[in-house]
Amino acid sequence: MKIRTRYAPSPTGFFHIGGARTALFNYLFAKHNNGDFVLRIEDTDIDRNVQGGIDSQIDNLNWLKLTPDESIKNPGQYGPYIQTEKLQRYQSLAKKLIDEGKAYYCFCSEDELKQAREEALKNGQTPKYNRKCLNLSKEEIDNKLNKNVPAVIRLKMKDVVDIKWNDLIRGNMSVPTSALTDPVILKSNGIPMYNFAVVIDDYDMKITHVLRGEEHLSNTPYQIAIKEALGFQSQSIEYGHLSIIVDETGKKLSKRNKTLKQFIEDYKTMGFLPEAIDNFMCLLGWTNPNNKEIMNMQEMIKDFDLKRMSKAPAFFDFKKMLWIGGEYFKQMTDKDYLSFVKKFYKQQNLVSSDKLDNALLIFKSQIGYAEQINQMMVDTFSFKQEELLKIPQEVSKDVFKQCITSLKEVLLSLKEIILDNGNEIVNKVKDLTKFKAKDLYMPIRWMCIAKSHGPEMNKILYIIGKEQILKNIELCLGNI
C-alpha cells in the first residue's frame, strides 16, 4: 500500500507556523516512505474564509519547498481537492446513513440546545445532546421537513462502546462513547461538518496516515465512529497527534501573541531562508537520531522517524530560529548571499556603489534574516560628522592626534587603498608613531566609521576609502 499523507488547511487565515509544521511532518513522512503528499483545501466554513487564504497556503508551501504531489493546482485522480466542490457527495452519504438508521434528523433550535446545555451543567453533567429527536416517527419527520423546519443530521453513536486507536505518537488511546455526544454531520444548509467531510475526503483520496496537532485528539473518536458507520473500514488510516507549540511564557502559541511573528509570510518578508525555516520547524517536536541541528531537506527526509517524535510541548525559540538562519547564511557562497540579501537592502548612499558588495559581505556571518542587513549597515556606516570629534575615552587626546596625523601621512603616500592592504597601513603608522599596534586600531577605526569597535580593519579602510578618511582626519585635526 502506498503511503499517502495530506495537509488540509482551512482558508480562514494565512499560513501559520503551526500549520506549516504539520505540513512539513506530513511531507517528510511521505517522502521518507516514497509516498505522496496531498494538499486539500477545507473551505466549508464559508463565513470565515478570508480572501487570499488559499493562495497564501499554496504559495508559501511552495516557498518552503513542500510542493504537494496533488492539489488544486496539480490535481491527480483523487479529486476534487477543495471541499465545496464535493457538497453533493457529502449530502448523499449523510442521507444514506439516515436510510440505514445510523443517523437521524434533528430539528432542535439553538435556544433548545442552549437550554439543555445549561441544564446539564447545572446538574453537574457533561453537556451532550439529549437525543430528543432520535425517536421521532416518520410522520413527524416528514411533517417538519415539508414545513421546511430547519434540520441538521446527527450521527447515532453506539452505546457503551470504547473507541480505540493506536496513536503513532501517543500510543494506545481509548475513549468511551458515554463521554461523547451524537455529533452533527450535516448542517441545515447542506454544508458538512468538519469531522464528516474529513472522513469522506480521506477515504476518497486514499489517505493512509494523518499527522496533525494535539488539538485534534478530541476529533479522532468521532472520525473513527463516522468511518465505521460509512463502511469505510476497508481503508486503514493511522493517526498521529503532534505536540503543541508553546511560546516564551509556556502557553500554547497563539495568534494573539503579538511579540512573536508567527506567519510564514512574515518570515518570507523578513528575509529568512526557506531552508532555515524548514530546519527550525523540524526541531519543534522531533529530534534527529544523530542529534544534528542543522539539516538540509534531503537529510531530514532520510532521517525522519515517528519514533523520534516527542509528546512534550515544543518551545518556539526565536533566538534559535535566528541562529539556524545564520548558519544557513554562513553556508552560502558569497555570490548567492549577495544575490539574496540585495533584494532586502533598502539603504542608500551609506557606502559607494562599487564597495557595496564588500560592505554587505562583512555581515554574512552575523545575520539570521536578510532584513537585518539594513540596521547593521546603518549602525556601522552611518554617523554625523560631529561624532568624529567625540574622541573615545579609551585613548588620550595626544595619542589620538599623533595616530591620525601619522595615518594622514601614510594615506597621502598611497595612490589608493586596495582591499587587504590594511595591515600594511597599520604597520606604517606603527613605524611612524612607535606605538603598539593595539593602540592604533581604535583611532584608525574612529577615522573610518566614528566607532571604537567594528568590522575587520582591512575591510573598513577599503570600503570607506582614502578620500573620505582624509576628510575625516582634516575635520578632527582642525577641532582638537
XYZ file of N, CA, C and O in Angstrom, residues 360-429:
280
model
N 28.360 44.595 2.351
C 27.325 43.610 2.701
C 27.944 42.301 3.165
O 27.411 41.629 4.064
N 29.062 41.924 2.573
C 29.717 40.662 2.935
C 30.274 40.674 4.349
O 30.469 39.610 4.959
N 30.507 41.869 4.887
C 31.003 41.968 6.263
C 30.064 41.274 7.230
O 30.485 40.679 8.224
N 28.756 41.305 6.926
C 27.757 40.830 7.879
C 27.223 39.431 7.550
O 26.243 38.986 8.131
N 27.886 38.760 6.629
C 27.413 37.436 6.201
C 27.323 36.451 7.368
O 26.432 35.614 7.418
N 28.245 36.543 8.304
C 28.254 35.605 9.430
C 27.504 36.146 10.654
O 27.556 35.547 11.721
N 26.793 37.278 10.464
C 26.138 37.903 11.616
C 24.622 37.946 11.519
O 23.940 38.122 12.531
N 24.059 37.794 10.333
C 22.618 37.941 10.191
C 21.908 36.594 10.284
O 22.444 35.560 9.925
N 20.659 36.639 10.787
C 19.791 35.466 10.812
C 18.739 35.543 9.732
O 18.226 34.536 9.265
N 18.410 36.787 9.329
C 17.496 37.015 8.216
C 17.938 38.288 7.503
O 18.580 39.167 8.086
N 17.588 38.385 6.227
C 18.210 39.386 5.352
C 17.894 40.826 5.730
O 18.718 41.710 5.531
N 16.707 41.087 6.265
C 16.355 42.471 6.593
C 17.280 43.065 7.642
O 17.416 44.287 7.736
N 17.924 42.224 8.441
C 18.843 42.722 9.466
C 19.999 43.494 8.847
O 20.618 44.323 9.522
N 20.285 43.231 7.601
C 21.411 43.890 6.951
C 21.240 45.406 6.940
O 22.222 46.157 7.024
N 19.995 45.867 6.889
C 19.748 47.312 6.850
C 20.213 48.000 8.129
O 20.945 48.992 8.083
N 19.808 47.480 9.281
C 20.193 48.101 10.541
C 21.682 47.948 10.789
O 22.333 48.870 11.313
N 22.243 46.827 10.400
C 23.682 46.619 10.598
C 24.506 47.582 9.762
O 25.527 48.109 10.222
N 24.049 47.823 8.545
C 24.741 48.792 7.689
C 24.639 50.199 8.268
O 25.621 50.953 8.283
N 23.454 50.543 8.758
C 23.266 51.867 9.364
C 24.136 52.006 10.611
O 24.832 53.007 10.807
N 24.098 50.996 11.477
C 24.864 51.053 12.728
C 26.357 51.177 12.469
O 27.081 51.785 13.261
N 26.824 50.623 11.377
C 28.265 50.624 11.097
C 28.712 51.848 10.306
O 29.731 52.467 10.621
N 27.948 52.222 9.295
C 28.438 53.220 8.342
C 27.740 54.578 8.406
O 28.115 55.484 7.670
N 26.739 54.704 9.234
C 26.018 55.984 9.298
C 26.387 56.740 10.567
O 26.254 56.200 11.673
N 26.871 57.970 10.422
C 27.163 58.811 11.585
C 27.219 60.270 11.139
O 27.417 60.567 9.952
N 27.037 61.155 12.083
C 27.122 62.584 11.801
C 28.561 63.040 12.002
O 29.281 62.508 12.844
N 28.942 64.041 11.234
C 30.345 64.468 11.277
C 30.800 64.877 12.675
O 31.944 64.633 13.064
N 29.887 65.496 13.452
C 30.288 65.945 14.793
C 30.648 64.780 15.708
O 31.359 64.957 16.707
N 30.159 63.577 15.351
C 30.505 62.410 16.165
C 31.982 62.084 16.056
O 32.568 61.497 16.973
N 32.609 62.438 14.943
C 34.046 62.202 14.783
C 34.863 62.963 15.825
O 35.964 62.554 16.196
N 34.320 64.074 16.309
C 35.053 64.932 17.238
C 34.983 64.430 18.677
O 35.712 64.926 19.538
N 34.103 63.466 18.934
C 33.970 62.900 20.282
C 35.002 61.786 20.453
O 34.697 60.606 20.316
N 36.212 62.185 20.738
C 37.302 61.215 20.833
C 36.987 60.173 21.887
O 36.567 60.506 22.994
N 37.178 58.901 21.564
C 36.861 57.845 22.537
C 37.688 57.994 23.807
O 38.877 58.324 23.764
N 37.058 57.765 24.941
C 37.716 57.951 26.234
C 38.839 56.953 26.467
O 39.715 57.171 27.308
N 38.838 55.875 25.731
C 39.837 54.833 25.936
C 41.240 55.257 25.475
O 42.214 54.565 25.755
N 41.336 56.386 24.769
C 42.634 56.823 24.258
C 42.816 58.303 24.570
O 41.868 59.090 24.526
N 44.066 58.701 24.919
C 44.326 60.107 25.259
C 44.298 60.964 23.997
O 44.530 60.468 22.890
N 44.040 62.251 24.201
C 43.965 63.165 23.056
C 45.297 63.233 22.321
O 45.327 63.275 21.081
N 46.411 63.219 23.058
C 47.720 63.312 22.421
C 48.008 62.082 21.563
O 48.491 62.198 20.426
N 47.713 60.903 22.114
C 47.939 59.665 21.362
C 47.048 59.638 20.129
O 47.487 59.279 19.029
N 45.808 60.039 20.320
C 44.847 60.051 19.217
C 45.341 60.969 18.101
O 45.331 60.595 16.917
N 45.817 62.163 18.478
C 46.255 63.134 17.477
C 47.493 62.638 16.735
O 47.595 62.775 15.503
N 48.436 62.042 17.446
C 49.624 61.503 16.789
C 49.264 60.384 15.805
O 49.816 60.302 14.708
N 48.314 59.551 16.219
C 47.909 58.427 15.365
C 47.295 58.911 14.058
O 47.668 58.448 12.984
N 46.344 59.844 14.160
C 45.651 60.248 12.939
C 46.535 61.145 12.065
O 46.389 61.168 10.845
N 47.475 61.857 12.706
C 48.428 62.654 11.925
C 49.318 61.727 11.101
O 49.585 61.969 9.909
N 49.778 60.665 11.728
C 50.616 59.687 11.017
C 49.805 58.946 9.963
O 50.313 58.624 8.879
N 48.528 58.654 10.275
C 47.648 57.985 9.308
C 47.489 58.859 8.066
O 47.528 58.355 6.927
N 47.351 60.167 8.281
C 47.248 61.086 7.153
C 48.488 61.018 6.277
O 48.392 60.941 5.036
N 49.653 60.994 6.903
C 50.912 60.935 6.153
C 51.006 59.649 5.337
O 51.407 59.669 4.158
N 50.590 58.544 5.933
C 50.650 57.251 5.236
C 49.690 57.233 4.054
O 50.039 56.794 2.950
N 48.475 57.743 4.265
C 47.470 57.720 3.193
C 47.883 58.608 2.026
O 47.659 58.276 0.859
N 48.505 59.758 2.343
C 48.933 60.660 1.273
C 50.022 60.033 0.406
O 50.201 60.405 -0.754
N 50.740 59.070 0.990
C 51.803 58.403 0.231
C 51.273 57.285 -0.668
O 52.007 56.748 -1.491
N 49.963 56.952 -0.478
C 49.358 55.869 -1.259
C 48.533 56.429 -2.412
O 47.883 57.468 -2.264
N 48.542 55.724 -3.532
C 47.682 56.124 -4.646
C 46.225 55.884 -4.288
O 45.348 56.716 -4.543
N 45.970 54.722 -3.685
C 44.640 54.390 -3.219
C 44.730 53.243 -2.224
O 45.776 52.597 -2.099
N 43.642 53.029 -1.500
C 43.589 51.887 -0.587
C 42.965 50.718 -1.336
O 41.881 50.835 -1.908
N 43.695 49.627 -1.369
C 43.142 48.440 -2.013
C 42.742 47.431 -0.942
O 43.184 47.509 0.207
N 41.905 46.505 -1.336
C 41.434 45.505 -0.385
C 42.609 44.684 0.137
O 43.483 44.273 -0.625
N 42.632 44.504 1.453
C 43.643 43.680 2.129
C 45.011 44.334 2.267
O 46.002 43.640 2.517
N 45.110 45.672 2.111
C 46.388 46.291 2.455
C 46.263 47.083 3.757
O 47.088 47.943 4.058
N 45.232 46.772 4.543
C 45.030 47.452 5.818
C 46.162 47.206 6.792
O 46.600 48.128 7.508
N 46.663 45.981 6.829
C 47.756 45.671 7.748
C 49.006 46.479 7.401
O 49.753 46.923 8.285
N 49.218 46.674 6.106
C 50.360 47.472 5.664
C 50.234 48.909 6.153
O 51.211 49.519 6.619
N 49.018 49.452 6.070
C 48.779 50.833 6.522
C 49.015 50.945 8.024
O 49.687 51.871 8.508
N 48.466 49.983 8.781
C 48.634 50.000 10.237
C 50.109 49.900 10.611
O 50.602 50.615 11.500
N 50.854 49.040 9.940
C 52.274 48.872 10.248
C 53.073 50.140 9.960
O 54.023 50.480 10.690
N 52.714 50.850 8.890
C 53.413 52.111 8.571
C 53.117 53.181 9.630
O 54.014 53.945 10.011
N 51.865 53.234 10.094
C 51.529 54.178 11.170
C 52.280 53.797 12.435
O 52.773 54.660 13.179
